[in-house]
mmCIF file of C-alpha atoms and ligand atoms in Angstrom:
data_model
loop_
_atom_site.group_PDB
_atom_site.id
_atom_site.type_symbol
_atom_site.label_atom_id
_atom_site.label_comp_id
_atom_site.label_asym_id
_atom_site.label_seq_id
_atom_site.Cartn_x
_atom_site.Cartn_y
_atom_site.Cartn_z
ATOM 1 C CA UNK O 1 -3.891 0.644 -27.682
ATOM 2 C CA UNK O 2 -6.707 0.135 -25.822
ATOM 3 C CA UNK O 3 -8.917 -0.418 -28.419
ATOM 4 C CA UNK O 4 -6.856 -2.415 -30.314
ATOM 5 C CA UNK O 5 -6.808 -4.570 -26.470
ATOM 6 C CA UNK O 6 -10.456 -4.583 -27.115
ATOM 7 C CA UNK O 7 -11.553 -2.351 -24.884
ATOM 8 C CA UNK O 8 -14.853 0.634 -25.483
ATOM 9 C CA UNK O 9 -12.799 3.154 -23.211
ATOM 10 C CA UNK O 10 -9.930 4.898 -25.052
ATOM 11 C CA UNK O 11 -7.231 5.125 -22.930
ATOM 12 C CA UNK O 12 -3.592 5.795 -23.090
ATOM 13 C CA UNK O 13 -1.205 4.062 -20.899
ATOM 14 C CA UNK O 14 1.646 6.599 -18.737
ATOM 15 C CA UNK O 15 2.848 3.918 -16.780
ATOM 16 C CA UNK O 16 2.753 0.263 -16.083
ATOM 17 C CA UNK O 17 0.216 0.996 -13.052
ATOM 18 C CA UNK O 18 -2.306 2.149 -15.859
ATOM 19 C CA UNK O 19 -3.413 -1.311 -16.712
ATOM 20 C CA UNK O 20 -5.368 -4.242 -15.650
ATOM 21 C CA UNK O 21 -4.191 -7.592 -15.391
ATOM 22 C CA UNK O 22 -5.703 -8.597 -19.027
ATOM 23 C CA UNK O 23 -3.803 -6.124 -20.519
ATOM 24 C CA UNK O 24 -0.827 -6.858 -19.109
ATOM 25 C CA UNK O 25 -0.460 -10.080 -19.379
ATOM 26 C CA UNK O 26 -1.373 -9.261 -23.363
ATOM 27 C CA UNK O 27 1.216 -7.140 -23.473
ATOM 28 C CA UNK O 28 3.699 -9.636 -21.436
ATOM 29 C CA UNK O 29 2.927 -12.666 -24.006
ATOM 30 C CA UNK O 30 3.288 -10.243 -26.737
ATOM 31 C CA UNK O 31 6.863 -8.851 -25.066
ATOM 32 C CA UNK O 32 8.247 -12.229 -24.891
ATOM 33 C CA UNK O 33 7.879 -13.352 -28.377
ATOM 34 C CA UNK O 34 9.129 -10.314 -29.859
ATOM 35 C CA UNK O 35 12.204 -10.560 -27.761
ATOM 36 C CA UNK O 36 12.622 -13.930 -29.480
ATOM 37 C CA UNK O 37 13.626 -11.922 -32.852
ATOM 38 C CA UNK O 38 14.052 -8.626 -31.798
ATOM 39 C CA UNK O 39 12.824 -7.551 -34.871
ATOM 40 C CA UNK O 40 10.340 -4.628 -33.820
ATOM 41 C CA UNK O 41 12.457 -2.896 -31.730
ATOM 42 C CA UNK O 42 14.962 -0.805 -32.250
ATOM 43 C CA UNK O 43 17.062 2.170 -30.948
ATOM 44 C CA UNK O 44 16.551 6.100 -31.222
ATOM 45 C CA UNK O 45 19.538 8.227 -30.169
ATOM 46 C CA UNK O 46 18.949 11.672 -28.823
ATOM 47 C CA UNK O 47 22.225 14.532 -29.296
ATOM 48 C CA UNK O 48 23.482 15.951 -26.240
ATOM 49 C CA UNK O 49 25.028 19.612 -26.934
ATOM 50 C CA UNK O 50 27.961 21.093 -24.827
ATOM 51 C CA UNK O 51 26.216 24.297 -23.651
ATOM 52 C CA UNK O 52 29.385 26.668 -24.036
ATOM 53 C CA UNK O 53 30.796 25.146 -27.202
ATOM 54 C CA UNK O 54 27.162 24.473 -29.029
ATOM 55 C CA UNK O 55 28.832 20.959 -29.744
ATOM 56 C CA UNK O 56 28.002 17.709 -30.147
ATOM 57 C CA UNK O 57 28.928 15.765 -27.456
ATOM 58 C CA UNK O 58 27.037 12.552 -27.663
ATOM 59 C CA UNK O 59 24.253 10.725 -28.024
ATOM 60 C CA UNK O 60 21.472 8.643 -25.309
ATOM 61 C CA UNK O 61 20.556 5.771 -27.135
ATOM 62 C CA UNK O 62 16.314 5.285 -26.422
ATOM 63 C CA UNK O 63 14.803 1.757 -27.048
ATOM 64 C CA UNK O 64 11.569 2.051 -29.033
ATOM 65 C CA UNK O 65 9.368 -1.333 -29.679
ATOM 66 C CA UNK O 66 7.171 -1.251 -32.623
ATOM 67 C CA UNK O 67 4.519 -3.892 -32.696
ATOM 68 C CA UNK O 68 2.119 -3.984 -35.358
ATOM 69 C CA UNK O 69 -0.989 -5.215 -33.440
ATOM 70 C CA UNK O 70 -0.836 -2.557 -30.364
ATOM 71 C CA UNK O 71 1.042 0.177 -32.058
ATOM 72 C CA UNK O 72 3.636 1.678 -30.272
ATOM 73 C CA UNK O 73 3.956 1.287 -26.910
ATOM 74 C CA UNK O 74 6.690 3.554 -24.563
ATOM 75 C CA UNK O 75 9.240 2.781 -22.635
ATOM 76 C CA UNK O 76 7.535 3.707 -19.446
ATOM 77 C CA UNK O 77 5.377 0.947 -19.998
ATOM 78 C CA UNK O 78 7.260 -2.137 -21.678
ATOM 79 C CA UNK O 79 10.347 -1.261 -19.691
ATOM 80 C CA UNK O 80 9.068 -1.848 -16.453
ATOM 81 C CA UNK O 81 7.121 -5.037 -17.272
ATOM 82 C CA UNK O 82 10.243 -5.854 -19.175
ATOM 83 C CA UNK O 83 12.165 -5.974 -15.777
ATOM 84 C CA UNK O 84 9.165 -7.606 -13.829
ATOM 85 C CA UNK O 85 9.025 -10.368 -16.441
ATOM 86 C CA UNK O 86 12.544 -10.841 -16.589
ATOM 87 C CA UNK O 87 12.965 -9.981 -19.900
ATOM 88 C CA UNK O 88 15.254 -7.078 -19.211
ATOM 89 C CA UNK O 89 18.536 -8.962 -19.437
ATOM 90 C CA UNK O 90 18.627 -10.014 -22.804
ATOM 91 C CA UNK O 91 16.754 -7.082 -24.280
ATOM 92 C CA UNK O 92 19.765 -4.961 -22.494
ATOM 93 C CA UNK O 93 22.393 -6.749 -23.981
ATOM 94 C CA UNK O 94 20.561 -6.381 -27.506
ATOM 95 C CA UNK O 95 20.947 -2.604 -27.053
ATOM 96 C CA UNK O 96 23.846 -2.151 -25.824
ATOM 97 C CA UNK O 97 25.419 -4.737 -28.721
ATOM 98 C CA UNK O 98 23.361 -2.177 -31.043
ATOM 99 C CA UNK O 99 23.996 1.213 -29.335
ATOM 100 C CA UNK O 100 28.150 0.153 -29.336
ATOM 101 C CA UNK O 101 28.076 -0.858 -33.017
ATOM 102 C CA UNK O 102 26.049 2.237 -34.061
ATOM 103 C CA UNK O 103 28.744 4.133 -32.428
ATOM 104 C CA UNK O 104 31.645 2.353 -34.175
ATOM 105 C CA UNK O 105 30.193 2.814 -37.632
ATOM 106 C CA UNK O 106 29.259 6.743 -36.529
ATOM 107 C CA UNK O 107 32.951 6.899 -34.917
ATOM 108 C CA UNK O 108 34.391 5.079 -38.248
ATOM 109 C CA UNK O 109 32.686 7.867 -40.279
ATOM 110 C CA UNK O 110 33.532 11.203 -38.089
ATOM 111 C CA UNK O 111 36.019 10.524 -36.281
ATOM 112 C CA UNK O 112 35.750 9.997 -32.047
ATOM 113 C CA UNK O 113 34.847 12.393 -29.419
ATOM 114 C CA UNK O 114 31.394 11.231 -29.018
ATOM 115 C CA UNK O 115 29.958 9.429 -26.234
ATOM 116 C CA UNK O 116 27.099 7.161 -26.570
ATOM 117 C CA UNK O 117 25.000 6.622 -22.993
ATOM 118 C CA UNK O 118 23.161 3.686 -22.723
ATOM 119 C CA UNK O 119 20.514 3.030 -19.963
ATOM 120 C CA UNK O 120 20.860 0.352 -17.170
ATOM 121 C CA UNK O 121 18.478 -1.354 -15.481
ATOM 122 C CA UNK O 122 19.008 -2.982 -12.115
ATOM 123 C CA UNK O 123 18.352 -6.692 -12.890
ATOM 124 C CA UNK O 124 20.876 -5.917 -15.823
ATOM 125 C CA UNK O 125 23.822 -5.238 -12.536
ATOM 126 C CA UNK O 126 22.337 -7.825 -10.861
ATOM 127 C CA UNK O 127 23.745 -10.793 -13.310
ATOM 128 C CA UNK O 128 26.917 -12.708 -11.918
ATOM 129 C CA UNK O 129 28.147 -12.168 -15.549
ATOM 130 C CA UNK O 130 27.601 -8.835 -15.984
ATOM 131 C CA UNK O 131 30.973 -7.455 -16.182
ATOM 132 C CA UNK O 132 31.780 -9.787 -18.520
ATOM 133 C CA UNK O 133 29.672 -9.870 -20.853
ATOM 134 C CA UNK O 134 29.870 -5.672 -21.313
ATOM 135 C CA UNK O 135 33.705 -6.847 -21.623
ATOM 136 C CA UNK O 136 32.744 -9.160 -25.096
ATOM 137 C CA UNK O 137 30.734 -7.189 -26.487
ATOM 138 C CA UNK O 138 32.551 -4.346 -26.056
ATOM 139 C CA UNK O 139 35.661 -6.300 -27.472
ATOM 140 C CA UNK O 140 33.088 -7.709 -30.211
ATOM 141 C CA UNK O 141 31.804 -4.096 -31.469
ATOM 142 C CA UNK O 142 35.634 -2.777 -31.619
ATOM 143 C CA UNK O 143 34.873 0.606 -29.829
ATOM 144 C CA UNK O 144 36.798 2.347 -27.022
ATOM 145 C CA UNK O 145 35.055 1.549 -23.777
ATOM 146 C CA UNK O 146 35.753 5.401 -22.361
ATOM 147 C CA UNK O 147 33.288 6.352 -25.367
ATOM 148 C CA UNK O 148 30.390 4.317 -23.451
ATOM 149 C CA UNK O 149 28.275 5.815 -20.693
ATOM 150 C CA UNK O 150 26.394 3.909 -18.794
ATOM 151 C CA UNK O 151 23.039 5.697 -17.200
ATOM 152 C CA UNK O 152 21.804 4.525 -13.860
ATOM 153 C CA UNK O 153 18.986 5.695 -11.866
ATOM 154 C CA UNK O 154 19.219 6.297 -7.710
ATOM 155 C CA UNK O 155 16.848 3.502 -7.052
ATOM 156 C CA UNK O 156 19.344 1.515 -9.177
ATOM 157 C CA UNK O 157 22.743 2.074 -7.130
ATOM 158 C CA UNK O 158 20.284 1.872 -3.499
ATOM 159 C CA UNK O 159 19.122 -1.796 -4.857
ATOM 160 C CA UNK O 160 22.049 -3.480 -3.159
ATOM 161 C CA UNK O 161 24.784 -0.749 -2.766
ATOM 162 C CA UNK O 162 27.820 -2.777 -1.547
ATOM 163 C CA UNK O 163 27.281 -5.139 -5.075
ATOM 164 C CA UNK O 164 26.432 -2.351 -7.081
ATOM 165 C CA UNK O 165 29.282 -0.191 -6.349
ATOM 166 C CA UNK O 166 31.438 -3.516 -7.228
ATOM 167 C CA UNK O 167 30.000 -3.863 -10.696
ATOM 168 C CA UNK O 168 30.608 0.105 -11.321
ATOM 169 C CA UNK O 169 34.251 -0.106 -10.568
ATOM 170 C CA UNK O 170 34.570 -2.830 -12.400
ATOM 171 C CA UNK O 171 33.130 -1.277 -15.122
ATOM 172 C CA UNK O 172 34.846 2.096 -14.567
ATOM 173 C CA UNK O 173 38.045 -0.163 -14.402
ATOM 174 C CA UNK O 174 37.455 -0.974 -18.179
ATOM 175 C CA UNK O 175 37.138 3.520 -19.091
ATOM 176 C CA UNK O 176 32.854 3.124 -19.095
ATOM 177 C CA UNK O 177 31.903 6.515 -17.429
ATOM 178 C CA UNK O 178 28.667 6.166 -15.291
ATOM 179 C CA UNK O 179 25.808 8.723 -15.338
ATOM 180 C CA UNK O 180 23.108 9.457 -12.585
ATOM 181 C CA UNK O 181 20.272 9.618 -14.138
ATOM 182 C CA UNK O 182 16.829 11.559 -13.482
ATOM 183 C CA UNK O 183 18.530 13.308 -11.078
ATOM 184 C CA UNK O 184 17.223 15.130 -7.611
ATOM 185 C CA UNK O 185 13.335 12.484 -8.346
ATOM 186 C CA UNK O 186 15.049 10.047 -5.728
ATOM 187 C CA UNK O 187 15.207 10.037 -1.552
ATOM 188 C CA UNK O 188 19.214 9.986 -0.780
ATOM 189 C CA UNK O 189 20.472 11.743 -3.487
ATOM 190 C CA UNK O 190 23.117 13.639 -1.733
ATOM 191 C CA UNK O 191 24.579 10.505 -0.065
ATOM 192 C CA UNK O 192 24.499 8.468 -2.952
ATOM 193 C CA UNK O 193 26.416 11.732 -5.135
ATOM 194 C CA UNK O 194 29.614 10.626 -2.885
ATOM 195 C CA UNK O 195 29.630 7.068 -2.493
ATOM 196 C CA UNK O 196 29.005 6.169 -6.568
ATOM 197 C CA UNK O 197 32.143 6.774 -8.907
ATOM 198 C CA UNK O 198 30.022 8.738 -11.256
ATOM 199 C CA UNK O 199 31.211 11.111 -13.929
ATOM 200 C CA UNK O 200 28.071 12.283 -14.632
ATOM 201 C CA UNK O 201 24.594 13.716 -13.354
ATOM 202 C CA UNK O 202 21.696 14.132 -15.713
ATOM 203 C CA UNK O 203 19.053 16.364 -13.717
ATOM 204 C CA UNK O 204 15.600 15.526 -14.165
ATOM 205 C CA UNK O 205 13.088 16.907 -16.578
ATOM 206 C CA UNK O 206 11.068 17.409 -13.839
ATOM 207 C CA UNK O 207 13.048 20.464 -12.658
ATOM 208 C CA UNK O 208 13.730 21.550 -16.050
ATOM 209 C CA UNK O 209 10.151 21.961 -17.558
ATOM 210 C CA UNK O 210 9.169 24.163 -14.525
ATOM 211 C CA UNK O 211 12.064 26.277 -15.411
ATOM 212 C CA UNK O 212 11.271 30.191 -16.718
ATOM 213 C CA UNK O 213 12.007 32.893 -14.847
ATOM 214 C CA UNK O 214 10.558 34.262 -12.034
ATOM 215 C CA UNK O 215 10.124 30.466 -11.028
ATOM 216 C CA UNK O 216 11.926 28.220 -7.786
ATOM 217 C CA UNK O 217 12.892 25.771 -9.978
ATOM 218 C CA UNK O 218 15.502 28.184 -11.202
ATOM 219 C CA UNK O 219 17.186 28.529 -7.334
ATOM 220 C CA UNK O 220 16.973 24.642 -7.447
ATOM 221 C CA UNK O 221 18.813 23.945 -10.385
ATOM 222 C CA UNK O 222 21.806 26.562 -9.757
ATOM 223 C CA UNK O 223 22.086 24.464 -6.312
ATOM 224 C CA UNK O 224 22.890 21.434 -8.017
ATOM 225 C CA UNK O 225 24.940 22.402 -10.576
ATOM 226 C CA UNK O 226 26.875 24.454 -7.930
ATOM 227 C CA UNK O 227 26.996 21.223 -6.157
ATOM 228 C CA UNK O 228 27.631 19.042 -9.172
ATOM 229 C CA UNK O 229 30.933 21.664 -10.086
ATOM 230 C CA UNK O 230 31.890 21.559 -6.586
ATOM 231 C CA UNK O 231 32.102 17.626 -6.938
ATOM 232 C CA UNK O 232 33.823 17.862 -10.200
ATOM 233 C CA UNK O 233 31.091 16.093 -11.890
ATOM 234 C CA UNK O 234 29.736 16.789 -15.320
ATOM 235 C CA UNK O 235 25.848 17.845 -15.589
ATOM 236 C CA UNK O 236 23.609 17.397 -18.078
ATOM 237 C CA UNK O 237 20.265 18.635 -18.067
ATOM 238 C CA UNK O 238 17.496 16.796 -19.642
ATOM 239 C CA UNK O 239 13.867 17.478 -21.190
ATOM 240 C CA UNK O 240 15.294 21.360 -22.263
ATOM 241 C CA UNK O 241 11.973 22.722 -24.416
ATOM 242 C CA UNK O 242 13.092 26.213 -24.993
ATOM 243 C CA UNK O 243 15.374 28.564 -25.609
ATOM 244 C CA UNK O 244 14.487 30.255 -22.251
ATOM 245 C CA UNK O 245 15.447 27.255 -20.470
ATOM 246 C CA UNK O 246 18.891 26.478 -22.258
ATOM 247 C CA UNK O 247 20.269 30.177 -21.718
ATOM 248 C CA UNK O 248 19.085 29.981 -17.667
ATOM 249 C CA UNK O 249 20.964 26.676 -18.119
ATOM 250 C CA UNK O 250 24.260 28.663 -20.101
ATOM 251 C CA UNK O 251 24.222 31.067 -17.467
ATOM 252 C CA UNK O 252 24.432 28.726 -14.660
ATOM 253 C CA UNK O 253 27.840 27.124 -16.384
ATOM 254 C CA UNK O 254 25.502 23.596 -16.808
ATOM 255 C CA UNK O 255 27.913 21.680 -18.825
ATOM 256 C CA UNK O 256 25.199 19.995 -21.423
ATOM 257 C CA UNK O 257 21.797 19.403 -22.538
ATOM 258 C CA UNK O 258 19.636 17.636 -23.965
ATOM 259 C CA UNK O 259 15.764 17.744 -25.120
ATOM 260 C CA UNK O 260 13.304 18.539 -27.886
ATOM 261 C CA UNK O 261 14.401 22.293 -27.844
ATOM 262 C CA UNK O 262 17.524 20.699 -30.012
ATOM 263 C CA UNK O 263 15.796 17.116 -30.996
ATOM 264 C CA UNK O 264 13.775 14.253 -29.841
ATOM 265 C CA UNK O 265 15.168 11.129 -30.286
ATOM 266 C CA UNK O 266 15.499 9.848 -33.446
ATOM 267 C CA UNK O 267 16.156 6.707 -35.758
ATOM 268 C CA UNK O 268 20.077 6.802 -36.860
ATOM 269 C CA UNK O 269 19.704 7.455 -40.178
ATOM 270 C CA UNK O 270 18.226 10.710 -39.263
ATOM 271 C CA UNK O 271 20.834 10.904 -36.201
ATOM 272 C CA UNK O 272 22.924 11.057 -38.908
ATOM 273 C CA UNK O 273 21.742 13.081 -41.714
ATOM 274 C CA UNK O 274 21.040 15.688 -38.625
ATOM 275 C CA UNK O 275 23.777 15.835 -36.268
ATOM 276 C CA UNK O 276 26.663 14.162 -37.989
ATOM 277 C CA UNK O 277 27.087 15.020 -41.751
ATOM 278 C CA UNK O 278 28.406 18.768 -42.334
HETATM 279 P P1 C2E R 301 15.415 8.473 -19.458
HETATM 280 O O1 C2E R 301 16.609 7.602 -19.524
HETATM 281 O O2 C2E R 301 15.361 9.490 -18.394
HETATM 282 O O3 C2E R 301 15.292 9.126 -20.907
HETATM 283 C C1 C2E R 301 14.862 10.412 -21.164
HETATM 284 C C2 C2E R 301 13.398 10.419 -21.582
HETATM 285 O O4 C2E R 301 12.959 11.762 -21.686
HETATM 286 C C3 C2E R 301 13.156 9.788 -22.954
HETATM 287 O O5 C2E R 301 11.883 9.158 -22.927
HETATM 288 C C4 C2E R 301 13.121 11.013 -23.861
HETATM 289 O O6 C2E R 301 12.383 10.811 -25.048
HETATM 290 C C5 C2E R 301 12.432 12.003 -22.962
HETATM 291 N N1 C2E R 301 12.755 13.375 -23.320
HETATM 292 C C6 C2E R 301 13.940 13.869 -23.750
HETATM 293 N N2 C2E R 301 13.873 15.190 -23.952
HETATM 294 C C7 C2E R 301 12.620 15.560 -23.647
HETATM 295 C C8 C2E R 301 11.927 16.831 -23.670
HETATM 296 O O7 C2E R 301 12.470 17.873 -23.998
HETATM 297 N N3 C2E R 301 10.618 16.813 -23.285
HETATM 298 C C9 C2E R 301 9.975 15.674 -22.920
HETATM 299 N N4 C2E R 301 8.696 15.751 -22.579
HETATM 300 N N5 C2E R 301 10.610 14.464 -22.887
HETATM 301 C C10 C2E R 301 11.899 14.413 -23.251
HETATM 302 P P2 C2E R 301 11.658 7.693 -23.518
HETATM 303 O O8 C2E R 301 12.504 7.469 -24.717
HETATM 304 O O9 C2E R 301 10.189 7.500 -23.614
HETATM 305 O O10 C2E R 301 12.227 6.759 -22.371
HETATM 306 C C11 C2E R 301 11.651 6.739 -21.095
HETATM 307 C C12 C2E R 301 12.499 5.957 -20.122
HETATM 308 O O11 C2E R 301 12.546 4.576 -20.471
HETATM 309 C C13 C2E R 301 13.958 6.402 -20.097
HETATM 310 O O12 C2E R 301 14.083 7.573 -19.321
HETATM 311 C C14 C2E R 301 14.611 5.190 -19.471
HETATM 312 O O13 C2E R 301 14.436 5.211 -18.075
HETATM 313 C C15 C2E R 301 13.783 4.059 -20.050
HETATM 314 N N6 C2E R 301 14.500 3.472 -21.197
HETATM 315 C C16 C2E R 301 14.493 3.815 -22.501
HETATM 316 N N7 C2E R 301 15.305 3.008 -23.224
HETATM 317 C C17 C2E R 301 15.858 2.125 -22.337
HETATM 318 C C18 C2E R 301 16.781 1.027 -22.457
HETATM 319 O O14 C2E R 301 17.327 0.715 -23.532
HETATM 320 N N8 C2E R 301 17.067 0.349 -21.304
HETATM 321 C C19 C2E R 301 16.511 0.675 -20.099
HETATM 322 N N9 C2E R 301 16.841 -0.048 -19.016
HETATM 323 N N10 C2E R 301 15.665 1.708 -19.946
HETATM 324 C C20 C2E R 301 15.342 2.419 -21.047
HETATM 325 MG MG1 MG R 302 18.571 7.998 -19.466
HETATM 326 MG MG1 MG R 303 16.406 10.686 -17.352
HETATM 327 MG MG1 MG R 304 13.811 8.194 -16.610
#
């Protein structure tokens, strides 16, 4: 990417920090025409596996932008300038429009009993017409709202907490679960755990990938899944790499996971050919 920027220094980007103002602004005129068509991006799905059952339980749909003149660029860095350039809004509804009719034609061929999470971005909560629009194109895509999970981050629900816990019962109101995502990376988590109606907490890869025995990580983990259970919350862990990890996982009753140990994410024809055609 760099090079392709024009730049002698090779250089990959982790974050939207990483650049200079040349660069990003590149990258910004480049992000707002190809939200005009949409056309390079699209959505990978990742499984998430019930860790007692070994089943299926549903997918995290992963926004991936390929543009031809500075190759692929992650989420960690068009997200974020995304939001900042106030492009998040419509690219959100674009994948949640896609994620909801993916699942429809995956639900029309197997049958329910999948959910499909979809991540949230505060500006996204922030729009008077939020609620709404979820609402029509929920109606528009045919597919039963408690299939939909919507993933949320701490620094999300802290933005403006009296609003945001509005919009999430509203949206609970219509059957969408909500997920805490990244789990235990924030500053409040334990307050927030209460005051959000969440169904869900996804605990960070962070913990995870430090995870093998012998290691704190391990004493951390069993705390919050102890504490998850104890608030009758479903946990999911996420970035699970190997085998060690998912049966330290098993053994603590975690109710999911999710990671490359089982897949990365993937385009949905290969979502399909993978995880749902037996
Ligand atoms: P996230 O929601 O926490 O998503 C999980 C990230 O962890 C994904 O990165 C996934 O590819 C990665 N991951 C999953 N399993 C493993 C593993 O075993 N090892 C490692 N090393 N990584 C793993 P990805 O797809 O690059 O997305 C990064 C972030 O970008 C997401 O983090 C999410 O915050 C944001 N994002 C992605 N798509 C969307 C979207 O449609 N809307 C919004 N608002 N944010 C999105
Ligand atoms: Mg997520
Ligand atoms: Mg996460
Ligand atoms: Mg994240």
């Amino acid at each position: 990417l760099a090079k392709q920027l024009g730049r002698s220094r090779t250089e990959t980007y982790s974050t939207n920090m990483d650049f200079g103002m040349n660069d990003r602004l590149t990258i910004s005129n480049k992000l707002r025409r190809a939200v005009e068509s949409m056309d390079s991006f699209s959505l990978h799905y990742q499984p998430q596996v019930d860790l007692n059952a070994g089943m299926l339980v549903g997918m995290e749909a992963l926004l991936r932008w390929d543009n031809p003149t500075t190759g692929g660029i992650t989420p960690d860095v068009f997200i974020p300038l995304a939001e900042t350039i106030g492009l998040i809004v419509p690219i959100g509804y674009w994948v949640l429009r896609e994620a909801c009719s993916q699942l429809k034609a995956w639900e029309d061929k197997v049958g329910d009993g999948l959910v499909m999470s979809v991540n949230l971005s505060a500006k996204q909560l922030q729009q008077p017409d939020f609620v709404e629009m979820v609402g029509q194109i929920i109606e528009e895509s045919g597919v039963d709202p408690t299939h939909l999970c919507f993933e949320i981050t701490e620094t999300t629900a802290l933005g403006d907490m009296g609003h945001v816990l509005s919009i999430l019962n509203q949206l609970l109101n219509r059957g969408i679960h909500i997920a805490l995502d990244d789990f235990g990376t924030g500053y409040s988590s334990l307050s927030v755990l209460n005051q959000l109606p969440l169904r869900t907490i996804k605990i960070d890869r962070s913990f995870i990938r430090d995870m093998h025995a012998g290691s704190d990580h391990i004493a951390i983990v069993t705390a919050i899944v102890a504490m998850a259970k104890s608030l009758k919350l479903h946990v999911i862990a996420e970035g699970v790499e190997t085998e060690e990890q998912k049966q330290i996982l098993k053994d603590m009753n975690c109710d999911a996971y999710q990671g490359f140990l089982l897949s990365r994410p993937i385009p949905a024809e290969q979502f399909e050919d993978k995880f749902l055609s037996h």
